[in-house]
mmCIF file of C-alpha atoms (C1' of nucleotides) in Angstrom:
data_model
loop_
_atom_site.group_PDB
_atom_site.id
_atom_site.type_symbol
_atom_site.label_atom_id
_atom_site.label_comp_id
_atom_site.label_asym_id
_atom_site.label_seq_id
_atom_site.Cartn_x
_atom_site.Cartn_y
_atom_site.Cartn_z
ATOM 1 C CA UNK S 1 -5.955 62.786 116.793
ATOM 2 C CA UNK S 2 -6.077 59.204 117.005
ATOM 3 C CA UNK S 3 -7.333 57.366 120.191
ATOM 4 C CA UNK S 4 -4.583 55.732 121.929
ATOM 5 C CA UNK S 5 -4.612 52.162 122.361
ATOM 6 C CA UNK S 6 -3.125 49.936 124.836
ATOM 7 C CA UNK S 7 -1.195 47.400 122.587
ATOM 8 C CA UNK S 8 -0.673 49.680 119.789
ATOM 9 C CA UNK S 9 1.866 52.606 119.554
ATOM 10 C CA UNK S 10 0.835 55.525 121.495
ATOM 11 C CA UNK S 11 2.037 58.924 120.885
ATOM 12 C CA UNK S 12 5.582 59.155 122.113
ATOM 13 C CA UNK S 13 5.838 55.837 123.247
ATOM 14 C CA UNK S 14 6.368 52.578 121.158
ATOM 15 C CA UNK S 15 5.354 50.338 123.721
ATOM 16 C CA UNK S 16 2.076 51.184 123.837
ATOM 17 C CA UNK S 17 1.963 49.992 127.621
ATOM 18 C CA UNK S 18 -1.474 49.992 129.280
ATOM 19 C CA UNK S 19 0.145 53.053 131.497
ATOM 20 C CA UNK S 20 1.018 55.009 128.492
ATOM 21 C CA UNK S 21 -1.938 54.688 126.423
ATOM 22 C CA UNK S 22 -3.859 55.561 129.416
ATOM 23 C CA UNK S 23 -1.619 58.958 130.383
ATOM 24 C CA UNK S 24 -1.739 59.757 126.479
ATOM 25 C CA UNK S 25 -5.935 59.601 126.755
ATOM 26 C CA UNK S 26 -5.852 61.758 130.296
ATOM 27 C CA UNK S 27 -3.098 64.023 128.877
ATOM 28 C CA UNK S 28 -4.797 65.417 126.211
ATOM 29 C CA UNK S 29 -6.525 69.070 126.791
ATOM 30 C CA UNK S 30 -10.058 68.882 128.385
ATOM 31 C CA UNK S 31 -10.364 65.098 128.990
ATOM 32 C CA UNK S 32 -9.846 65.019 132.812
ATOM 33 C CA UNK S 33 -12.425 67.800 133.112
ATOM 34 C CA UNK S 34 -14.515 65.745 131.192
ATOM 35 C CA UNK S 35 -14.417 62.646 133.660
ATOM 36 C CA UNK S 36 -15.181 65.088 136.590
ATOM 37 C CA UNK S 37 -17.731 66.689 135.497
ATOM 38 C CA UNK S 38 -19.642 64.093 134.243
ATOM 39 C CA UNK S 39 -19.415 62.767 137.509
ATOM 40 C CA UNK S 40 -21.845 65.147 138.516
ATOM 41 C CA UNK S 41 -25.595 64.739 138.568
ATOM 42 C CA UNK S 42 -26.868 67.890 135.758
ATOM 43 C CA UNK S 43 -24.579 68.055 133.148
ATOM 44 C CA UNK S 44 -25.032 65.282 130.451
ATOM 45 C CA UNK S 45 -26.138 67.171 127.522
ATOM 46 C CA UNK S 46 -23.069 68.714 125.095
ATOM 47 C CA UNK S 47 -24.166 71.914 125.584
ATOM 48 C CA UNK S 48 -24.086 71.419 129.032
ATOM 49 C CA UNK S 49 -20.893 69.836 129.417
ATOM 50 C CA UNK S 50 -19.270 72.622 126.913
ATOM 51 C CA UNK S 51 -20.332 75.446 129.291
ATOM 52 C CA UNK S 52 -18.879 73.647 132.636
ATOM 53 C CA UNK S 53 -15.711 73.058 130.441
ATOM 54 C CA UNK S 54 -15.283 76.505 130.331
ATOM 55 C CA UNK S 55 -16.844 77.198 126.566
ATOM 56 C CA UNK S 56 -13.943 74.525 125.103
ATOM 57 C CA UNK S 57 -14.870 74.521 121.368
ATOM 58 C CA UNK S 58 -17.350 72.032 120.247
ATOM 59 C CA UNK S 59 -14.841 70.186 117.698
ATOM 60 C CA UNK S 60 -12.621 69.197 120.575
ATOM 61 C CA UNK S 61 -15.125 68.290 123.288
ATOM 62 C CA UNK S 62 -16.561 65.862 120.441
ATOM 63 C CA UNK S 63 -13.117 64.382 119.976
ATOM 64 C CA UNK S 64 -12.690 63.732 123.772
ATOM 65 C CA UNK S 65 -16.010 62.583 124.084
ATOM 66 C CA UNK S 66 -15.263 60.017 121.002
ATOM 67 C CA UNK S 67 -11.916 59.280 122.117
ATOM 68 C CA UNK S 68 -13.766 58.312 125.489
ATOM 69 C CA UNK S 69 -16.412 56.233 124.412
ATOM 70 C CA UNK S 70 -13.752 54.400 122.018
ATOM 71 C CA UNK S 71 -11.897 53.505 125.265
ATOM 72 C CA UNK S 72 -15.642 52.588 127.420
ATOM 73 C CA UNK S 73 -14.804 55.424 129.455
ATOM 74 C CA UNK S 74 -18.327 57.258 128.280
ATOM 75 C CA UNK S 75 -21.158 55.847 127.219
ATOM 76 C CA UNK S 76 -24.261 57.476 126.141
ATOM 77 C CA UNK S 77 -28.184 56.859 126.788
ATOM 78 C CA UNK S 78 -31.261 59.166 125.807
ATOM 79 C CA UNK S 79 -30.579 61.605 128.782
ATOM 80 C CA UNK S 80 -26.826 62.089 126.897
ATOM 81 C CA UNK S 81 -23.530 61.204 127.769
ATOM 82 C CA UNK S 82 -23.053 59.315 130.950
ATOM 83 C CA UNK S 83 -19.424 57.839 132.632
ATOM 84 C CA UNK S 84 -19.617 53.707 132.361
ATOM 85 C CA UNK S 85 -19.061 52.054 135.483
ATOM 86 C CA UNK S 86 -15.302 51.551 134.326
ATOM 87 C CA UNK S 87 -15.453 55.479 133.839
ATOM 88 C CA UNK S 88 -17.067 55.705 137.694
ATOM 89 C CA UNK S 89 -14.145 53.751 138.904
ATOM 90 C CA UNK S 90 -11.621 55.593 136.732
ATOM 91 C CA UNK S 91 -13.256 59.235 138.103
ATOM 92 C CA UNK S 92 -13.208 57.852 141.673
ATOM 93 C CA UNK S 93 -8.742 58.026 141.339
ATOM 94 C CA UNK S 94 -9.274 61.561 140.296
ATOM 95 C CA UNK S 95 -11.449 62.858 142.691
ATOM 96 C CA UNK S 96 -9.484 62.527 145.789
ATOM 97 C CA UNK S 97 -7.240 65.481 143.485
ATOM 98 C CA UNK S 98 -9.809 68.023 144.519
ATOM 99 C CA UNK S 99 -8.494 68.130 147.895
ATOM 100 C CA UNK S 100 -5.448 67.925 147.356
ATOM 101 C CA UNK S 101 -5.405 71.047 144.611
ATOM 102 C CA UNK S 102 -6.921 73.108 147.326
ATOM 103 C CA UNK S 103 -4.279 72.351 149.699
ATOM 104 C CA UNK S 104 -1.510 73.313 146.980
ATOM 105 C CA UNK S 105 -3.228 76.025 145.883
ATOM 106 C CA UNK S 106 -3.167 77.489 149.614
ATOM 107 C CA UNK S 107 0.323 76.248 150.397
ATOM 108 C CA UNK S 108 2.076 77.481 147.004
ATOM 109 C CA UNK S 109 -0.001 80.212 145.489
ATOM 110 C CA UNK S 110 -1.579 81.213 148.807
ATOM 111 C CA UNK S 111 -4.802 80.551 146.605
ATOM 112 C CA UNK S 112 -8.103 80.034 148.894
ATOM 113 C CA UNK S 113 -11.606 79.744 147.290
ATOM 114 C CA UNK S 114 -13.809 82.307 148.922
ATOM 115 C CA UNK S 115 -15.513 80.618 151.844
ATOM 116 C CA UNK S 116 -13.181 77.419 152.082
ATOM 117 C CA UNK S 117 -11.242 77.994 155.310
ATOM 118 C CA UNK S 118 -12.999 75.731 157.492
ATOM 119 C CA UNK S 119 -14.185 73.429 155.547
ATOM 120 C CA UNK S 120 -10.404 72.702 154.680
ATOM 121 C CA UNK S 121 -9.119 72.985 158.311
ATOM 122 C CA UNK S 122 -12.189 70.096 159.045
ATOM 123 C CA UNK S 123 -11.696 67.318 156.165
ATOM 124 C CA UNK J 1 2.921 78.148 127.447
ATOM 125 C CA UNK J 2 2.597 79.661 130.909
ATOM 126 C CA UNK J 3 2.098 77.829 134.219
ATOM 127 C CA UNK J 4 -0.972 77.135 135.728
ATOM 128 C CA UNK J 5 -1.908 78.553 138.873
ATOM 129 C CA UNK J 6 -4.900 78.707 140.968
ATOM 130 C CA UNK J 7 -6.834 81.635 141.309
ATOM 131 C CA UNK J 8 -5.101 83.074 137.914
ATOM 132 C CA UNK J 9 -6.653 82.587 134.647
ATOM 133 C CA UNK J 10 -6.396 79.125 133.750
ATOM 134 C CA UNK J 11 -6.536 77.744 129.802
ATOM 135 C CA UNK J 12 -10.070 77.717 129.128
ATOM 136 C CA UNK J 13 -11.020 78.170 132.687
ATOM 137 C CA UNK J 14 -12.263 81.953 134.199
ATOM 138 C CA UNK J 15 -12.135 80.917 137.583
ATOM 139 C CA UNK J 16 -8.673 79.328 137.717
ATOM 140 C CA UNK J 17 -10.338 77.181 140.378
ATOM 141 C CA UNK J 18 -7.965 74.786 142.134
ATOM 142 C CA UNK J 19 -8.817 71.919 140.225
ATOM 143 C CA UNK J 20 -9.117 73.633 136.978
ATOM 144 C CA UNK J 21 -5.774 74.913 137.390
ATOM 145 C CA UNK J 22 -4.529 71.253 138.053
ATOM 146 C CA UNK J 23 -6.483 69.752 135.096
ATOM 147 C CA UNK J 24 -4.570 72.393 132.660
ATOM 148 C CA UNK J 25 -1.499 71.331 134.751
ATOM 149 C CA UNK J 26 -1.426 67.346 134.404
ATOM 150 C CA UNK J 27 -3.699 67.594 131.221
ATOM 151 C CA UNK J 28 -0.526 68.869 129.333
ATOM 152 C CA UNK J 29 1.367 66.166 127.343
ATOM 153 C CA UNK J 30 4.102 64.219 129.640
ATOM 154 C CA UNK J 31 3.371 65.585 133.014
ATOM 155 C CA UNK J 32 1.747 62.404 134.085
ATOM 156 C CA UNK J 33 4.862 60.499 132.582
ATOM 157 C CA UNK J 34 7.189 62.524 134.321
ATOM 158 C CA UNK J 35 5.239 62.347 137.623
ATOM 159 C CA UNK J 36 5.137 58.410 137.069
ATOM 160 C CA UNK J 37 9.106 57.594 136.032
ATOM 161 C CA UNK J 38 10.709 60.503 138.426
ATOM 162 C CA UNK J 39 8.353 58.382 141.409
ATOM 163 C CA UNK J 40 11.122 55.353 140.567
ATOM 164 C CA UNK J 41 14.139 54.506 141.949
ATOM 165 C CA UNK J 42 16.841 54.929 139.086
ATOM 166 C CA UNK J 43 16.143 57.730 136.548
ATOM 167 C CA UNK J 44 16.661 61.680 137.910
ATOM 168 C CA UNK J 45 18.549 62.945 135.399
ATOM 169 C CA UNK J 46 17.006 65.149 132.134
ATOM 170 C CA UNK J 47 18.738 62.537 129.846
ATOM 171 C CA UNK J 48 17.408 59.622 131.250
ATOM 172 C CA UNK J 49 14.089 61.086 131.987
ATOM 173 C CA UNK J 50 13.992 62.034 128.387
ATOM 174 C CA UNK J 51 14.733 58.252 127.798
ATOM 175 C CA UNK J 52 11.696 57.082 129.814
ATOM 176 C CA UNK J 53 9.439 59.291 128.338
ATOM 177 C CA UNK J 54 10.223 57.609 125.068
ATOM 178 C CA UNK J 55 12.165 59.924 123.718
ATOM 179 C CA UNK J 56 9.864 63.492 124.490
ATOM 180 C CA UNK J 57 11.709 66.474 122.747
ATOM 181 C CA UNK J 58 14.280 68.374 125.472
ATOM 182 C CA UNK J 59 12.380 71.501 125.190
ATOM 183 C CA UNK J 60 9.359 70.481 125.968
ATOM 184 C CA UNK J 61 10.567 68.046 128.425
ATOM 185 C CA UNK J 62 12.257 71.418 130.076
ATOM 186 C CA UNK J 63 9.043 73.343 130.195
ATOM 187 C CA UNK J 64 7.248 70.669 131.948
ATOM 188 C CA UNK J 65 9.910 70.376 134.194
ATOM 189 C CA UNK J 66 10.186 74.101 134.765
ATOM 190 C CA UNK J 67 6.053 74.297 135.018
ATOM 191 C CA UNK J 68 6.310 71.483 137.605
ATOM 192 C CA UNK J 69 9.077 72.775 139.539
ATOM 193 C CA UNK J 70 7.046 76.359 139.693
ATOM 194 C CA UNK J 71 4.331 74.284 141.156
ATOM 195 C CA UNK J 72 6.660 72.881 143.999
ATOM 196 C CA UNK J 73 5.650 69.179 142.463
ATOM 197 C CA UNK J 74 9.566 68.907 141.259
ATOM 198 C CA UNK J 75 12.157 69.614 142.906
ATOM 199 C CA UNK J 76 15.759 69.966 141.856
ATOM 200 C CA UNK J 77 19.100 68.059 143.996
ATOM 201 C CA UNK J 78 22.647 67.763 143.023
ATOM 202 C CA UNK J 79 21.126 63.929 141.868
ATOM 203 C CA UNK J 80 18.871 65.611 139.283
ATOM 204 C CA UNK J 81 15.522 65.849 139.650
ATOM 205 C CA UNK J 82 13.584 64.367 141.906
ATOM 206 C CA UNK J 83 9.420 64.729 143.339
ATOM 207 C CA UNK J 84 8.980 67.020 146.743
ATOM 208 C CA UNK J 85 6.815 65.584 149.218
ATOM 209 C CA UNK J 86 3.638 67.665 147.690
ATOM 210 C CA UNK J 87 4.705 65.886 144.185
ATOM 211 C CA UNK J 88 4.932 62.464 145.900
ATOM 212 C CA UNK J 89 1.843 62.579 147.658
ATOM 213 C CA UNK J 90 -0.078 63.513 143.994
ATOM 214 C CA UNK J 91 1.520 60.998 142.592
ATOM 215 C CA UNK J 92 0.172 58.448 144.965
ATOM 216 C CA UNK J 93 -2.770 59.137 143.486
ATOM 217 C CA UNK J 94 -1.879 58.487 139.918
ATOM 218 C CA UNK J 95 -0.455 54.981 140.605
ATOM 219 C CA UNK J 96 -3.372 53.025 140.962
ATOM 220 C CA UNK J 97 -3.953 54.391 137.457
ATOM 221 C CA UNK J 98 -1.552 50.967 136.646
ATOM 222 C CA UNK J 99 -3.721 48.866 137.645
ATOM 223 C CA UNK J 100 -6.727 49.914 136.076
ATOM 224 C CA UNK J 101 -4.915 50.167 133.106
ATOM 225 C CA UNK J 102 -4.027 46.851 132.773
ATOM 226 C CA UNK J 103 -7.724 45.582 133.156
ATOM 227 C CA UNK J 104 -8.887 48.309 131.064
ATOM 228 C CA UNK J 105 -6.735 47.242 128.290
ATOM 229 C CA UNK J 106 -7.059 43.793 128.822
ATOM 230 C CA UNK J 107 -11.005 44.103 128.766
ATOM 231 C CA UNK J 108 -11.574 46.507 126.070
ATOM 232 C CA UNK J 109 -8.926 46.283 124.013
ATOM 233 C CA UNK J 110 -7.883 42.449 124.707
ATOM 234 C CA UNK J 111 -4.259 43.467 125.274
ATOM 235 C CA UNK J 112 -2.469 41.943 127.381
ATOM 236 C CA UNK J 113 1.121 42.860 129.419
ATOM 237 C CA UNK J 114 3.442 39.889 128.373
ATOM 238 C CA UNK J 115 3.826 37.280 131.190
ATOM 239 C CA UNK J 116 1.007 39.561 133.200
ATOM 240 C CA UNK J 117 -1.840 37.098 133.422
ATOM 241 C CA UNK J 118 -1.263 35.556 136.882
ATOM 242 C CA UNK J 119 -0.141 38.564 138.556
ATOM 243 C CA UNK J 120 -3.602 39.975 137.786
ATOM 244 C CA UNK J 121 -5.775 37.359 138.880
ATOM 245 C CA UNK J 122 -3.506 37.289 142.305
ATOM 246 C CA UNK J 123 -3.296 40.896 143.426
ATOM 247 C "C1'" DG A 1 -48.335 73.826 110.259
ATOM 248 C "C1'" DT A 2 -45.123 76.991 111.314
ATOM 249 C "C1'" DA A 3 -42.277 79.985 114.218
ATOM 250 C "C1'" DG A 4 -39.305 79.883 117.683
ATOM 251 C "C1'" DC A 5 -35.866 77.735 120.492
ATOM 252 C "C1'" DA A 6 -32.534 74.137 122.226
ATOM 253 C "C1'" DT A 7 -29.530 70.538 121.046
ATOM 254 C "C1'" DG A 8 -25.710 67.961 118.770
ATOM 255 C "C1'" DC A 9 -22.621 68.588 115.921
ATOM 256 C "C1'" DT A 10 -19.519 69.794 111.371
ATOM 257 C "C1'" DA A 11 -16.554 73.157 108.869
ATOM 258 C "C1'" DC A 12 -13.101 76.230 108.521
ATOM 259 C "C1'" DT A 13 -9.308 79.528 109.615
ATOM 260 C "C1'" DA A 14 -6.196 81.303 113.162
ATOM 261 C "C1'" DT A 15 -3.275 80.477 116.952
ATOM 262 C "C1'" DT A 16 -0.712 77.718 120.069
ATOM 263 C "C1'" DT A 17 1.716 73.463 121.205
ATOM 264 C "C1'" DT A 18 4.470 69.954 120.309
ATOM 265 C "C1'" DC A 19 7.932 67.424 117.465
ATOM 266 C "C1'" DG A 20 12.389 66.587 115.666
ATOM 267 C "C1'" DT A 21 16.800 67.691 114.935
ATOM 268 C "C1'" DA A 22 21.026 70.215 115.539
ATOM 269 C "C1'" DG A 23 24.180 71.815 118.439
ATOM 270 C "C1'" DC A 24 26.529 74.488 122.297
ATOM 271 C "C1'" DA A 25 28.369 75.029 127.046
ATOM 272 C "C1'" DT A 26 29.741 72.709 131.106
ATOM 273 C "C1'" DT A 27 31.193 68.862 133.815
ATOM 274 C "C1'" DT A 28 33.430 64.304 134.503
ATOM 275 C "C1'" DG A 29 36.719 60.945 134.033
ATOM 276 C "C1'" DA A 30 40.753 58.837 131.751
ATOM 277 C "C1'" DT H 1 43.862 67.337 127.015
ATOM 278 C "C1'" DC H 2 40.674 64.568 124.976
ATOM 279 C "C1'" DA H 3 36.370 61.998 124.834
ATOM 280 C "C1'" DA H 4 32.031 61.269 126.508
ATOM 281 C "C1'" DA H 5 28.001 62.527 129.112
ATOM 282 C "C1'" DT H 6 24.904 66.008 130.700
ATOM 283 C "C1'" DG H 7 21.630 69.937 130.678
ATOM 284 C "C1'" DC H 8 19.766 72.592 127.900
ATOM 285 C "C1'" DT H 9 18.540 76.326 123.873
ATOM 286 C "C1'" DA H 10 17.178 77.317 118.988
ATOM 287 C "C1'" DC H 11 14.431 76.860 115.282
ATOM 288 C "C1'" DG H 12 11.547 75.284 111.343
ATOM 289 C "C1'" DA H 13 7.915 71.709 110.478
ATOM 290 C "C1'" DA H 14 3.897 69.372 111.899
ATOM 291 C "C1'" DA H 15 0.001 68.688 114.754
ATOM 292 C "C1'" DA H 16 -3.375 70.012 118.187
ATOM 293 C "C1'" DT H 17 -6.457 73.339 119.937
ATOM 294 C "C1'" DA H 18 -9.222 77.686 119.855
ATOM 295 C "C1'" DG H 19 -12.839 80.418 118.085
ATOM 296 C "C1'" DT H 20 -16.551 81.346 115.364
ATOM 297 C "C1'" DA H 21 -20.230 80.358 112.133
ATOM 298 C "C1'" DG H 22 -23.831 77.767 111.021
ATOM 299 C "C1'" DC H 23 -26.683 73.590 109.680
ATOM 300 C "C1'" DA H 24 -29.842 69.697 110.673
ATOM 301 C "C1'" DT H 25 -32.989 67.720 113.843
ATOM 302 C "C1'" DG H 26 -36.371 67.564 117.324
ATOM 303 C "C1'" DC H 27 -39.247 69.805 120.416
ATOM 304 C "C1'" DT H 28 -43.136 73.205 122.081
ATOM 305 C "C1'" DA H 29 -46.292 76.806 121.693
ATOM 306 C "C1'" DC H 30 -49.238 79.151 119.119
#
DNA sequence: GTAGCATGCTACTATTTTCGTAGCATTTGA
DNA sequence: TCAAATGCTACGAAAATAGTAGCATGCTAC
C-alpha cells in the first residue's frame, strides 16, 4: 500500500488534505499500536515490537514501520526503531485515549481490567 | 467484520484490553473521518456523510456506522446521525490531530493548505 | 572456527476487507 | 401521482491483511 501523502491523493479522498492523509496513515491496521508502544521504554527491536502487537505478521509491521518513517513519524538508531520527536508529539494526542477506553469499556461493555477500580475512581 | 469490544477477543489482540479494543476500533478505514465530519455543524445524514468521506462505499460506510453506534460513539436522531457525548468527548481528542497535520505536511512533505500560511504562524 | 541462537526481514498462499456499482424500498414535496 | 432524495442491501472485483516458512546477518560460547 502506498504511503499517503499530504498534497497528493490519498485513498478515498482527492484532496489529499493534511487531515486526510494523516487519518489514512492512523487508519490503517496496526499503526496506532505502533505509536503507543513505541512510546514505551523496552520494545524497539522488531521482534519485540511484533510480540507487543499481538504476533501481527512481520510483512505488515514492516510496511507500517516504512510507511512511518516515510512520514518522520519513526526513525531508527542502533538500539532499533525509535518515535522522532514529531512522533513523541503525535503519541502524546493518543495517549490521553487510554483513559478514556477504560472508562468506555466500563460504562458500555461493563469491561474492567482486573485490579483497575481505584485507580480509575482516583485519576 | 465484527465489533470491537473490550475484554472480548480483539483482531490480533488476546487480551481485548481497552485500548487494544479501541486501536482495532478507530484503526479501521473511515472511523476517524466519520468521527471528524459528524463533529461539524451541517452533515448528519448517510448521504452527505458519504459525501464527506469522499465518496466511501455505503456498505462499508454502514458497518462503521453500525460498529460505532454498538460502541455508544454514534448515536442515531430523527436529524440523522449525530456523536453522543462519549463520541464527542473522543473526538476532542482527535482534533488537535489538524493541527499537527498541517505542520507535519508542511515540514515533511512541503505541502501547504492554500491561503494557510498566516493562520499558522498566528495560532 | 563453528555451532547455536537472536534479529530483521522477504516470500508466498489463504483469508478478510474494502471498493465500486447497481438498485430497491421508503419518505418528502410539488 | 410523479420526481427526487434518502437509507440502505447485494454482489463481484480488487486490495489489504494474516499466517507460516525460511533466509541472511551478526553475535556469543565453546
Amino acid at each position: 500500500m502506498s504511503t499517503p501523502r499530504p498534497g497528493a491523493k490519498v485513498r478515498g479522498s482527492e484532496s489529499g488534505s493534511p487531515i486526510n492523509a494523516l487519518f489514512d496513515l492512523l487508519g490503517r491496521r496496526w499503526t496506532l499500536g505502533i505509536l503507543w508502544y513505541l512510546g514505551e521504554e523496552a520494545p524497539r527491536t522488531f521482534r519485540n515490537l511484533q510480540e507487543r502487537c499481538g504476533g501481527v505478521s512481520p510483512s505488515i509491521l514492516n510496511s507500517r514501520l516504512k510507511e512511518l518513517r516515510d512520514a518522520d513519524i519513526v526513525g531508527r538508531t542502533v538500539d532499533g526503531y525509535v518515535l522522532t520527536e514529531r512522533g513523541k508529539e503525535l503519541r502524546s494526542f493518543i495517549v490521553p485515549l487510554a483513559k478514556w477506553s477504560a472508562r468506555w469499556s466500563q460504562e458500555v461493555y461493563g469491561y474492567e481490567r482486573p485490579g483497575m477500580r481505584q485507580r480509575l475512581d482516583q485519576e
